[in-house]
Amino acid sequence: MIRLSQFMIRMGGFRAPSVFLVALFTLLATQVLGQHQSRLSKPDTIFIGQFLTLDPGYPQAEAIAVSADRIVAVGSRSEVEALANKDARKISIPGVALPGFADAHIHVEGIGEQLERLDLRGLSKAQILEKVAGAVHSAPPGGWIYGEGWDQGFWRPAVFPTAKELDAVSRDHPVVLGRIDGHSTWVNSKMLALAKISRDTPDPSGGLIRRDAVGDPTGMLVDHAQELVSAVSPKPTHADRERHIRAALQQFTRLGLTSVHDAGVDLDTIAIYKDLLKRGELPVRVYAMAAGDAARTHYLTSGPEPDLGHGMLAVRSFKLVLDGALGSRGAEMTEAYSDAPGEHGLQLVKDAELAQIVSAARHKGFQVNTHAIGDHAVTRALDAFEKGGVTREERFRVEHASTVTNDDLSRFVRLGIIASIQPVFVGEYGRWAEDRVGASRVHWVLRTRDFLNAGVALASGSDYPASDSGSPIATLHCLVTRQSADGKPQAGWYSDQRVEVDQALRMMTAGPAFAAFQEKDLGSLTAGRYADFTVVSANPYQTPSNDLRTLTIRMTVVAGKVTYEVGKN
Ligand SMILES: [Zn+2]
């Protein structure tokens, strides 16, 4: 545990009302950094520019001083510079700095996998075939070609493609191309043969193998029929997984993320994180939620790992998935779907098992983070927490909390349960949520302002790649405008749920920090906290809300180190 014996001093005159110096000389306890710090630590780096600290004590600053991985002073440029030796590094920040953006719900490995697939979004069929041909050319013999994001809606004629068209560019490599919505996959004949899909293969339950006039598969696999492909696709090796995770973490630095909550990892993934940490190659803080029986069994024996490597990695929570998704009618609803009479969605974990896991987790000091999207799943999560005696200090979370009744809204507050929300879903939900739940329930969907007004602790994330974007800029834009990434609808989808820029930024910084028990170390630019910040192209408080989506990331700093700088990576 890090204990800082600290005292704060204010130095110099107050030149501008909002810019004054708050310096923290950290008398670091020896267990923090080793032998040589029973003395005042001098800053080794000074960052200079415009800082919006999100610390109500001193909201703006011109410079911050960093010693090792922590902020030791925040204030005016001259005052902060006066604290440092001549040899301290000085770095001018290329924009406006905010506390580091965090994503409270993201899927790291899935993003890494996606980065290696062909990106087919917005392409014509001819362009796609050309791209596949190029990939075939550089692939090892028989190597699999993956891609995703095609949409026949852009083509003329707008008809589903066929295996034969892919065969023209790839006879020997299996080709697997997911449609933009993830609900259908276009494959070639090599893939059909590997998956043993023929005229005689029946449609699996919940799935469809599209067929031509004589009953032969055309190469289009819909919904559960896609599992015929995943059942035979090669499992990623440990090296593949490490490569995917590294690629995703690098992507996060470009997105301006300094901290991510990985929403469901197994022991192999945790081992990869520990390895990267040991080698000093973890560029983003990771709050890993352990998922699955094996990981839970392991951690219920060994206990939590709340702080590995100065807050770079933590494993102290379990992820559970109570229901499915709303778009595919898998979210567990109390009343039936408005567009599918009799359907209530899926119940993936039963109450008895949930109660047992909550109890075991509490006993060992683990937080429980339950995916719950439908109103009934949310109710079941809150019931389990309430009956299990969960206290607000344990900070249990509902991931998504996408459909929440008024009764449950107040239960979040009363029980001190955190809502971990993904505002970027507004774009997608705006297209079909009202169909799924009808006019009387649509006000329960993707509530944000209601949560805030009620006093619910909120942490925002993206669920990327299950959503369209892992960009914190997209999250900020959605929170403030309730528009999709392309700015629609102009007035915002249920615009009564819009929040202010300041509230949005707190949900993206202090919110996730609290949800990860890291609020003393992260969430604002304050002396004593880790030096994590994100530099954006303009002051979001002074940007018209419809233009927030045009902000760009100029620099990302984690633990005092620049992990991304525009034009340099
Ligand atoms: Zn998720």
Coordinates of C-alpha atoms and ligand atoms in Angstrom, one line a residue:
M1 CA 0.0 0.0 0.0
I2 CA 1.2 3.4 -0.8
R3 CA 1.2 5.8 2.1
L4 CA 2.5 9.3 1.4
S5 CA 3.4 11.5 4.2
Q6 CA 2.5 14.7 2.7
F7 CA 1.9 18.3 3.3
M8 CA 0.8 20.9 1.0
I9 CA 2.0 24.4 0.7
R10 CA 0.9 27.3 -1.4
M11 CA 3.7 29.5 -2.6
G12 CA 4.0 32.9 -4.2
G13 CA 1.4 35.6 -4.9
F14 CA -1.9 34.8 -6.4
R15 CA -1.3 36.3 -9.9
A16 CA -4.6 35.2 -11.4
P17 CA -7.5 34.2 -9.3
S18 CA -7.7 30.7 -10.7
V19 CA -4.0 30.0 -11.1
F20 CA -2.0 29.5 -8.0
L21 CA 0.5 27.1 -6.9
V22 CA -0.2 24.0 -4.9
A23 CA 3.0 22.1 -4.3
L24 CA 3.3 18.8 -2.7
F25 CA 6.7 17.8 -1.4
T26 CA 6.4 14.1 -1.1
L27 CA 8.3 12.5 1.6
L28 CA 7.9 9.1 0.0
A29 CA 7.7 6.2 2.2
T30 CA 10.7 3.9 1.5
Q31 CA 8.5 1.0 0.3
V32 CA 7.3 3.1 -2.6
L33 CA 10.4 3.7 -4.6
G34 CA 13.3 2.1 -2.8
Q35 CA 16.2 3.4 -0.9
H36 CA 16.7 7.0 -1.7
Q37 CA 13.7 9.0 -0.8
S38 CA 13.7 9.9 2.8
R39 CA 14.1 13.4 1.4
L40 CA 12.0 15.8 -0.5
S41 CA 11.5 14.7 -4.1
K42 CA 12.4 17.3 -6.7
P43 CA 10.4 17.4 -9.9
D44 CA 12.1 15.7 -12.8
T45 CA 9.7 16.9 -15.4
I46 CA 7.7 20.1 -15.8
F47 CA 4.7 20.2 -18.2
I48 CA 3.8 23.6 -19.4
G49 CA 0.6 24.8 -21.1
Q50 CA -3.1 25.0 -20.3
F51 CA -4.4 22.6 -17.7
L52 CA -8.0 22.1 -16.7
T53 CA -7.6 20.1 -13.5
L54 CA -11.2 19.1 -12.6
D55 CA -10.0 19.9 -9.1
P56 CA -12.5 22.5 -7.6
G57 CA -9.7 23.9 -5.4
Y58 CA -7.7 25.2 -8.4
P59 CA -9.5 24.5 -11.7
Q60 CA -6.9 26.0 -14.0
A61 CA -3.1 25.9 -14.1
E62 CA -0.2 26.8 -16.4
A63 CA 2.2 24.1 -15.4
I64 CA 2.5 20.9 -13.4
A65 CA 5.6 19.4 -11.9
V66 CA 6.1 15.6 -11.9
S67 CA 8.4 13.5 -9.8
A68 CA 8.7 9.9 -11.0
D69 CA 5.0 9.0 -11.7
R70 CA 3.2 11.6 -9.5
I71 CA 2.3 15.2 -9.7
V72 CA 4.1 17.2 -7.1
A73 CA 3.0 20.7 -7.9
V74 CA 0.2 22.4 -9.9
G75 CA 0.2 26.2 -10.5
S76 CA 1.5 29.1 -12.5
R77 CA 4.4 28.5 -14.9
S78 CA 6.9 30.7 -13.0
E79 CA 6.1 29.2 -9.7
V80 CA 6.2 25.6 -10.8
E81 CA 9.5 26.2 -12.8
A82 CA 11.0 27.7 -9.7
L83 CA 10.7 24.4 -7.9
A84 CA 12.8 22.4 -10.4
N85 CA 16.5 21.9 -10.9
K86 CA 18.1 23.2 -14.1
D87 CA 18.2 19.6 -15.4
A88 CA 14.5 19.0 -15.1
R89 CA 12.9 18.2 -18.5
K90 CA 10.5 20.8 -19.7
I91 CA 7.7 19.7 -22.0
S92 CA 5.2 22.1 -23.7
I93 CA 1.9 20.4 -24.1
P94 CA 0.3 20.9 -27.6
G95 CA -3.2 21.8 -26.5
V96 CA -5.4 21.7 -23.4
A97 CA -4.8 19.1 -20.8
L98 CA -7.5 17.3 -18.8
P99 CA -7.2 14.5 -16.3
G100 CA -6.5 11.3 -18.2
F101 CA -9.5 9.8 -19.9
A102 CA -10.5 6.5 -18.5
D103 CA -12.9 3.9 -20.1
A104 CA -14.8 2.0 -17.4
H105 CA -15.9 -0.8 -19.7
I106 CA -13.9 -1.9 -22.7
H107 CA -12.7 -5.2 -24.2
V108 CA -9.0 -5.0 -24.8
E109 CA -8.3 -8.3 -26.5
G110 CA -11.3 -8.0 -28.8
I111 CA -10.0 -4.6 -30.0
G112 CA -6.6 -6.1 -30.8
E113 CA -8.3 -8.9 -32.8
Q114 CA -10.3 -6.4 -34.7
L115 CA -7.3 -4.3 -35.5
E116 CA -5.8 -7.3 -37.4
R117 CA -9.0 -7.9 -39.5
L118 CA -9.6 -6.2 -42.8
D119 CA -11.7 -3.0 -42.2
L120 CA -14.4 -3.2 -44.8
R121 CA -16.6 -0.3 -43.6
G122 CA -18.0 1.9 -46.4
L123 CA -16.4 -0.2 -49.2
S124 CA -17.9 -1.3 -52.5
K125 CA -17.9 -5.0 -53.3
A126 CA -15.1 -4.5 -55.8
Q127 CA -13.0 -2.7 -53.2
I128 CA -13.6 -5.5 -50.7
L129 CA -12.6 -8.2 -53.2
E130 CA -9.5 -6.2 -54.0
K131 CA -8.6 -5.9 -50.3
V132 CA -9.1 -9.6 -49.8
A133 CA -6.9 -10.4 -52.8
G134 CA -4.2 -8.3 -51.2
A135 CA -4.5 -10.0 -47.9
V136 CA -4.3 -13.4 -49.6
H137 CA -1.2 -12.4 -51.3
S138 CA 0.7 -11.7 -48.0
A139 CA -0.9 -14.5 -46.0
P140 CA 0.9 -17.8 -45.2
P141 CA -0.3 -20.8 -47.2
G142 CA -3.8 -21.7 -46.0
G143 CA -3.9 -18.7 -43.5
W144 CA -7.3 -17.4 -42.6
I145 CA -8.5 -14.1 -43.8
Y146 CA -10.8 -12.1 -41.5
G147 CA -12.6 -8.9 -42.2
E148 CA -15.6 -7.0 -41.0
G149 CA -17.8 -4.0 -41.5
W150 CA -19.3 -4.6 -45.0
D151 CA -22.8 -3.5 -45.7
Q152 CA -24.6 -4.4 -48.9
G153 CA -26.8 -1.4 -48.3
F154 CA -24.0 0.7 -49.9
W155 CA -24.0 -1.5 -53.0
R156 CA -26.0 -1.4 -56.3
P157 CA -27.8 -3.7 -56.4
A158 CA -28.0 -4.0 -52.6
V159 CA -28.1 -7.8 -52.5
F160 CA -26.2 -10.2 -50.3
P161 CA -22.8 -11.3 -51.8
T162 CA -21.8 -14.9 -52.5
A163 CA -19.1 -17.4 -51.8
K164 CA -18.4 -17.6 -55.5
E165 CA -17.4 -14.0 -55.7
L166 CA -14.9 -14.5 -52.9
D167 CA -13.6 -17.7 -54.6
A168 CA -12.5 -15.6 -57.5
V169 CA -9.9 -14.0 -55.2
S170 CA -9.3 -16.8 -52.7
R171 CA -9.6 -20.5 -53.4
D172 CA -7.2 -21.9 -50.8
H173 CA -7.5 -19.4 -47.9
P174 CA -10.6 -19.6 -45.8
V175 CA -12.2 -16.1 -45.9
V176 CA -14.6 -14.9 -43.1
L177 CA -16.1 -11.4 -43.5
G178 CA -18.5 -10.2 -40.9
R179 CA -21.3 -7.8 -41.8
I180 CA -21.3 -4.4 -40.0
D181 CA -24.0 -5.5 -37.5
G182 CA -22.2 -8.7 -36.6
H183 CA -25.3 -10.7 -37.4
S184 CA -24.2 -12.3 -40.6
T185 CA -21.0 -13.5 -42.1
W186 CA -19.9 -13.8 -45.8
V187 CA -17.6 -16.8 -46.4
N188 CA -15.9 -18.4 -49.4
S189 CA -16.2 -22.1 -50.6
K190 CA -13.0 -23.1 -48.8
M191 CA -14.6 -21.9 -45.5
L192 CA -17.8 -23.7 -46.3
A193 CA -15.9 -26.9 -46.9
L194 CA -13.8 -26.5 -43.7
A195 CA -17.0 -26.0 -41.7
K196 CA -18.6 -28.9 -43.5
I197 CA -21.5 -26.7 -44.6
S198 CA -23.3 -28.3 -47.5
R199 CA -26.7 -28.7 -49.1
D200 CA -27.4 -31.4 -46.4
T201 CA -26.5 -29.2 -43.4
P202 CA -29.7 -28.2 -41.5
D203 CA -30.0 -24.6 -40.2
P204 CA -28.9 -24.6 -36.6
S205 CA -31.5 -23.3 -34.1
G206 CA -31.5 -19.5 -34.1
G207 CA -29.5 -19.5 -37.3
L208 CA -29.9 -19.5 -41.1
I209 CA -27.7 -20.8 -43.9
R210 CA -28.7 -18.8 -47.0
R211 CA -29.2 -21.1 -50.0
D212 CA -29.7 -20.8 -53.7
A213 CA -32.6 -22.1 -55.8
V214 CA -31.3 -25.7 -55.7
G215 CA -30.5 -25.6 -51.9
D216 CA -26.8 -25.1 -52.0
P217 CA -25.3 -22.7 -49.4
T218 CA -24.6 -19.3 -51.0
G219 CA -21.9 -18.3 -48.5
M220 CA -24.1 -16.2 -46.2
L221 CA -24.4 -17.4 -42.6
V222 CA -26.9 -15.6 -40.4
D223 CA -27.0 -15.3 -36.6
H224 CA -26.2 -18.7 -34.9
A225 CA -25.2 -20.2 -38.2
Q226 CA -22.0 -18.1 -37.8
E227 CA -21.0 -20.4 -35.0
L228 CA -20.4 -23.2 -37.5
V229 CA -17.4 -21.1 -38.6
S230 CA -16.1 -20.1 -35.1
A231 CA -16.3 -23.8 -34.1
V232 CA -13.6 -24.7 -36.6
S233 CA -11.5 -21.5 -36.6
P234 CA -8.1 -21.7 -35.1
K235 CA -7.8 -20.7 -31.4
P236 CA -5.5 -17.8 -30.9
T237 CA -2.2 -18.9 -29.3
H238 CA -0.7 -17.1 -26.3
A239 CA 1.6 -15.2 -28.6
D240 CA -1.5 -14.1 -30.7
R241 CA -3.2 -13.0 -27.6
E242 CA -0.3 -11.0 -26.4
R243 CA 0.1 -9.4 -29.8
H244 CA -3.6 -8.4 -29.8
I245 CA -3.4 -6.9 -26.3
R246 CA -0.3 -4.9 -27.2
A247 CA -1.9 -3.6 -30.3
A248 CA -5.1 -2.5 -28.4
L249 CA -3.1 -0.8 -25.7
Q250 CA -1.1 1.1 -28.3
Q251 CA -4.4 2.1 -29.9
F252 CA -5.6 3.4 -26.5
T253 CA -2.7 5.8 -26.2
R254 CA -3.7 7.3 -29.5
L255 CA -7.3 7.6 -28.3
G256 CA -6.1 9.6 -25.3
L257 CA -6.9 6.8 -22.8
T258 CA -4.8 6.6 -19.7
S259 CA -6.8 3.9 -17.9
V260 CA -9.2 1.1 -19.0
H261 CA -11.4 -1.3 -17.2
D262 CA -11.1 -4.6 -19.1
A263 CA -14.6 -6.0 -18.8
G264 CA -14.0 -9.7 -18.5
V265 CA -10.6 -11.4 -18.6
D266 CA -9.3 -14.9 -18.0
L267 CA -6.1 -16.0 -16.2
D268 CA -4.1 -16.1 -19.4
T269 CA -4.9 -12.4 -20.2
I270 CA -4.0 -11.4 -16.6
A271 CA -0.7 -13.3 -17.0
I272 CA 0.0 -11.3 -20.2
Y273 CA -0.8 -8.0 -18.3
K274 CA 1.6 -9.0 -15.5
D275 CA 4.3 -9.8 -18.0
L276 CA 3.9 -6.5 -19.8
L277 CA 4.0 -4.7 -16.5
K278 CA 7.1 -6.5 -15.4
R279 CA 8.8 -5.4 -18.7
G280 CA 7.6 -1.8 -18.3
E281 CA 5.5 -2.2 -21.5
L282 CA 2.1 -1.4 -20.1
P283 CA 1.3 2.0 -21.6
V284 CA -2.2 2.3 -20.1
R285 CA -3.5 1.5 -16.6
V286 CA -5.6 -1.7 -16.6
Y287 CA -8.3 -2.5 -14.1
A288 CA -9.0 -6.1 -15.0
M289 CA -12.3 -7.7 -14.2
A290 CA -11.8 -11.5 -13.8
A291 CA -14.4 -13.6 -15.6
G292 CA -15.2 -17.2 -15.8
D293 CA -15.1 -20.1 -13.4
A294 CA -11.4 -20.7 -13.6
A295 CA -10.4 -17.1 -12.9
R296 CA -12.9 -16.8 -10.1
T297 CA -11.8 -20.1 -8.5
H298 CA -8.2 -19.0 -8.6
Y299 CA -8.8 -15.5 -7.2
L300 CA -11.2 -16.7 -4.5
T301 CA -8.2 -18.7 -3.2
S302 CA -5.5 -16.2 -3.7
G303 CA -7.4 -13.0 -2.9
P304 CA -7.5 -9.7 -4.7
E305 CA -4.5 -7.9 -6.3
P306 CA -5.6 -4.3 -5.8
D307 CA -2.4 -2.6 -6.8
L308 CA 0.3 -4.0 -9.0
G309 CA 3.0 -1.7 -10.2
H310 CA 2.0 1.8 -8.8
G311 CA -1.6 1.6 -9.8
M312 CA -0.8 0.2 -13.3
L313 CA -2.7 -3.0 -12.9
A314 CA -5.4 -4.2 -10.5
V315 CA -7.4 -7.4 -10.2
R316 CA -10.0 -7.0 -7.5
S317 CA -13.3 -7.5 -9.3
F318 CA -15.4 -10.2 -10.9
K319 CA -17.4 -9.7 -14.1
L320 CA -20.7 -11.6 -14.5
V321 CA -23.1 -11.5 -17.5
L322 CA -26.7 -11.7 -16.4
D323 CA -28.4 -11.3 -19.8
G324 CA -27.9 -10.5 -23.5
A325 CA -28.2 -7.4 -25.6
L326 CA -31.2 -5.3 -26.3
G327 CA -30.7 -5.0 -30.1
S328 CA -30.8 -8.8 -30.6
R329 CA -33.6 -9.1 -28.0
G330 CA -31.4 -10.9 -25.5
A331 CA -31.7 -8.3 -22.8
E332 CA -33.9 -9.7 -20.0
M333 CA -37.1 -7.7 -19.8
T334 CA -39.9 -8.0 -17.2
E335 CA -42.6 -7.4 -19.8
A336 CA -42.2 -8.9 -23.3
Y337 CA -40.5 -7.0 -26.1
S338 CA -42.8 -4.7 -27.9
D339 CA -41.7 -6.0 -31.3
A340 CA -41.6 -9.7 -30.3
P341 CA -44.7 -10.8 -28.4
G342 CA -43.9 -13.4 -25.7
E343 CA -40.2 -12.8 -25.8
H344 CA -38.5 -11.7 -22.6
G345 CA -34.8 -12.2 -23.5
L346 CA -32.2 -14.4 -21.9
Q347 CA -31.3 -15.2 -18.3
L348 CA -27.7 -16.3 -18.4
V349 CA -27.0 -16.5 -14.7
K350 CA -29.7 -17.7 -12.3
D351 CA -30.5 -15.9 -9.0
A352 CA -29.1 -18.8 -6.8
E353 CA -25.7 -18.8 -8.6
L354 CA -25.6 -15.0 -8.6
A355 CA -26.2 -15.0 -4.8
Q356 CA -23.5 -17.6 -4.3
I357 CA -21.0 -15.6 -6.3
V358 CA -21.9 -12.3 -4.5
S359 CA -21.4 -13.9 -1.2
A360 CA -18.1 -15.6 -2.1
A361 CA -16.8 -12.4 -3.6
R362 CA -17.7 -10.3 -0.6
H363 CA -16.1 -12.8 1.7
K364 CA -12.7 -12.4 -0.1
G365 CA -13.0 -8.6 -0.7
F366 CA -13.9 -8.6 -4.4
Q367 CA -16.1 -6.1 -6.1
V368 CA -18.8 -7.7 -8.4
N369 CA -19.6 -6.1 -11.7
T370 CA -22.7 -7.5 -13.3
H371 CA -23.6 -7.0 -16.9
A372 CA -27.3 -6.2 -16.9
I373 CA -29.1 -4.6 -19.8
G374 CA -32.8 -5.4 -19.5
D375 CA -34.9 -4.0 -16.7
H376 CA -35.4 -7.4 -15.2
A377 CA -31.7 -8.2 -15.2
V378 CA -31.0 -4.9 -13.5
T379 CA -33.6 -5.7 -10.9
R380 CA -32.1 -9.1 -10.3
A381 CA -28.6 -7.6 -9.9
L382 CA -29.9 -5.1 -7.3
D383 CA -31.9 -7.8 -5.5
A384 CA -28.8 -10.0 -5.2
F385 CA -26.7 -7.1 -3.9
E386 CA -29.4 -6.0 -1.5
K387 CA -30.2 -9.5 -0.2
G388 CA -26.4 -10.2 0.0
G389 CA -25.9 -7.3 2.3
V390 CA -23.6 -5.4 0.0
T391 CA -22.5 -2.1 1.5
R392 CA -21.7 1.1 -0.4
E393 CA -18.1 0.8 0.6
E394 CA -17.8 -2.4 -1.5
R395 CA -18.8 -0.3 -4.6
F396 CA -20.5 -3.1 -6.5
R397 CA -21.4 -2.2 -10.1
V398 CA -24.0 -2.8 -12.7
E399 CA -22.4 -2.8 -16.1
H400 CA -24.5 -1.2 -18.9
A401 CA -27.6 -0.5 -16.7
S402 CA -29.3 0.2 -20.1
T403 CA -32.9 -0.2 -19.1
V404 CA -33.7 1.0 -15.5
T405 CA -37.1 1.6 -14.0
N406 CA -37.7 4.5 -11.6
D407 CA -37.9 2.2 -8.6
D408 CA -34.5 0.7 -9.4
L409 CA -33.1 4.2 -10.0
S410 CA -33.6 5.0 -6.4
R411 CA -32.3 1.6 -5.3
F412 CA -29.0 2.4 -7.0
V413 CA -28.7 5.4 -4.8
R414 CA -29.9 3.7 -1.6
L415 CA -27.6 0.7 -2.0
G416 CA -24.6 2.8 -3.3
I417 CA -24.4 0.8 -6.5
I418 CA -22.3 2.3 -9.3
A419 CA -23.8 2.5 -12.8
S420 CA -21.2 1.8 -15.4
I421 CA -22.7 3.2 -18.6
Q422 CA -21.7 3.5 -22.3
P423 CA -23.1 6.7 -23.7
V424 CA -21.8 6.0 -27.2
F425 CA -24.6 3.5 -27.6
V426 CA -27.0 6.4 -28.1
G427 CA -26.3 6.4 -31.9
E428 CA -27.2 2.7 -32.3
Y429 CA -30.1 2.6 -29.8
G430 CA -31.6 5.6 -31.4
R431 CA -32.4 3.5 -34.5
W432 CA -34.3 0.6 -32.8
A433 CA -34.7 0.9 -29.0
E434 CA -38.2 2.4 -29.2
D435 CA -39.2 -0.6 -31.4
R436 CA -37.9 -3.0 -28.9
V437 CA -39.4 -1.6 -25.7
G438 CA -42.2 0.7 -26.9
A439 CA -43.1 4.3 -26.0
S440 CA -44.0 3.5 -22.3
R441 CA -40.6 2.0 -21.5
V442 CA -38.2 4.0 -23.8
H443 CA -37.6 6.5 -21.0
W444 CA -35.9 3.8 -19.0
V445 CA -33.3 3.3 -21.8
L446 CA -29.8 4.9 -21.6
R447 CA -30.7 7.2 -18.8
T448 CA -27.9 9.6 -17.9
R449 CA -29.3 12.9 -16.6
D450 CA -31.8 10.9 -14.5
F451 CA -29.0 8.9 -12.9
L452 CA -27.1 12.2 -12.2
N453 CA -30.2 13.9 -10.8
A454 CA -30.9 11.0 -8.6
G455 CA -27.4 11.0 -7.2
V456 CA -26.2 7.7 -8.7
A457 CA -22.4 7.2 -8.9
L458 CA -21.6 7.0 -12.6
A459 CA -18.6 5.7 -14.6
S460 CA -18.6 6.0 -18.3
G461 CA -17.0 3.7 -20.8
S462 CA -17.5 2.5 -24.4
D463 CA -17.9 -1.3 -24.5
Y464 CA -15.7 -1.1 -27.6
P465 CA -15.5 -3.2 -29.9
A466 CA -19.1 -4.1 -29.0
S467 CA -20.0 -0.4 -29.8
D468 CA -18.9 1.7 -32.7
S469 CA -16.1 3.6 -31.0
G470 CA -13.7 3.4 -28.1
S471 CA -12.9 7.1 -28.5
P472 CA -13.4 9.2 -25.4
I473 CA -14.1 12.1 -27.7
A474 CA -17.1 10.2 -29.0
T475 CA -18.3 9.5 -25.5
L476 CA -18.0 13.2 -24.5
H477 CA -19.9 14.2 -27.7
C478 CA -22.7 11.6 -27.0
L479 CA -23.0 12.6 -23.3
V480 CA -23.4 16.3 -24.1
T481 CA -25.5 16.1 -27.3
R482 CA -27.2 12.6 -27.3
Q483 CA -26.3 12.4 -30.9
S484 CA -24.6 9.6 -32.8
A485 CA -21.1 10.0 -34.2
D486 CA -22.5 11.5 -37.4
G487 CA -24.4 14.2 -35.5
K488 CA -27.8 12.7 -35.7
P489 CA -30.5 13.5 -34.7
Q490 CA -29.7 17.2 -34.6
A491 CA -31.8 17.7 -31.4
G492 CA -30.4 14.6 -29.7
W493 CA -32.1 11.3 -28.9
Y494 CA -34.2 11.9 -25.8
S495 CA -32.3 15.1 -25.3
D496 CA -33.6 15.5 -21.7
Q497 CA -30.8 13.1 -20.8
R498 CA -28.0 15.4 -22.0
V499 CA -25.5 16.4 -19.4
E500 CA -23.1 19.4 -19.2
V501 CA -19.5 19.2 -20.4
D502 CA -18.2 19.3 -16.8
Q503 CA -20.5 16.5 -15.7
A504 CA -19.5 14.4 -18.8
L505 CA -15.8 14.9 -18.1
R506 CA -16.2 13.8 -14.5
M507 CA -17.9 10.6 -15.6
M508 CA -14.9 10.0 -17.9
T509 CA -12.2 10.7 -15.2
A510 CA -13.2 10.8 -11.6
G511 CA -16.2 8.4 -12.2
P512 CA -14.1 5.4 -13.4
A513 CA -11.4 6.2 -10.7
F514 CA -14.1 5.8 -8.0
A515 CA -15.5 2.7 -9.6
A516 CA -12.0 1.2 -9.4
F517 CA -11.2 2.4 -5.8
Q518 CA -8.6 4.7 -7.3
E519 CA -10.1 8.1 -6.5
K520 CA -7.2 9.1 -4.3
D521 CA -4.7 8.5 -7.1
L522 CA -6.6 9.4 -10.3
G523 CA -9.4 11.6 -11.6
S524 CA -8.0 15.1 -11.3
L525 CA -4.8 16.9 -11.8
T526 CA -3.9 17.3 -8.1
A527 CA -0.6 17.3 -6.3
G528 CA 0.0 13.8 -4.9
R529 CA -1.9 12.0 -7.6
Y530 CA -0.5 10.1 -10.5
A531 CA 0.6 12.2 -13.5
D532 CA -2.0 11.0 -16.0
F533 CA -3.4 13.5 -18.4
T534 CA -4.9 13.8 -21.9
V535 CA -4.2 16.8 -24.1
V536 CA -7.0 17.7 -26.5
S537 CA -7.0 20.2 -29.4
A538 CA -9.3 22.8 -27.7
N539 CA -11.0 23.6 -24.5
P540 CA -14.1 21.5 -24.4
Y541 CA -15.9 24.0 -22.1
Q542 CA -15.6 26.6 -24.8
T543 CA -16.4 24.3 -27.7
P544 CA -20.0 24.4 -29.1
S545 CA -21.6 21.1 -28.2
N546 CA -22.2 20.1 -31.8
D547 CA -18.4 20.5 -32.5
L548 CA -17.2 18.4 -29.5
R549 CA -16.8 15.5 -31.9
T550 CA -14.2 17.4 -33.8
L551 CA -11.8 17.6 -30.9
T552 CA -8.7 15.6 -31.4
I553 CA -6.1 14.0 -29.1
R554 CA -2.7 15.7 -29.1
M555 CA -0.9 14.0 -26.3
T556 CA -1.4 11.3 -23.8
V557 CA 0.6 11.1 -20.5
V558 CA 0.6 8.1 -18.1
A559 CA 2.6 8.1 -14.9
G560 CA 4.5 11.2 -16.1
K561 CA 5.5 9.5 -19.4
V562 CA 4.4 10.6 -22.8
T563 CA 2.7 7.6 -24.3
Y564 CA 1.4 9.4 -27.4
E565 CA 2.1 12.7 -29.1
V566 CA 0.4 13.8 -32.3
G567 CA 2.7 13.5 -35.3
K568 CA 5.3 11.4 -33.4
N569 CA 3.7 7.9 -33.1
Ligands
ZN1 ZN -18.9 -5.5 -22.6

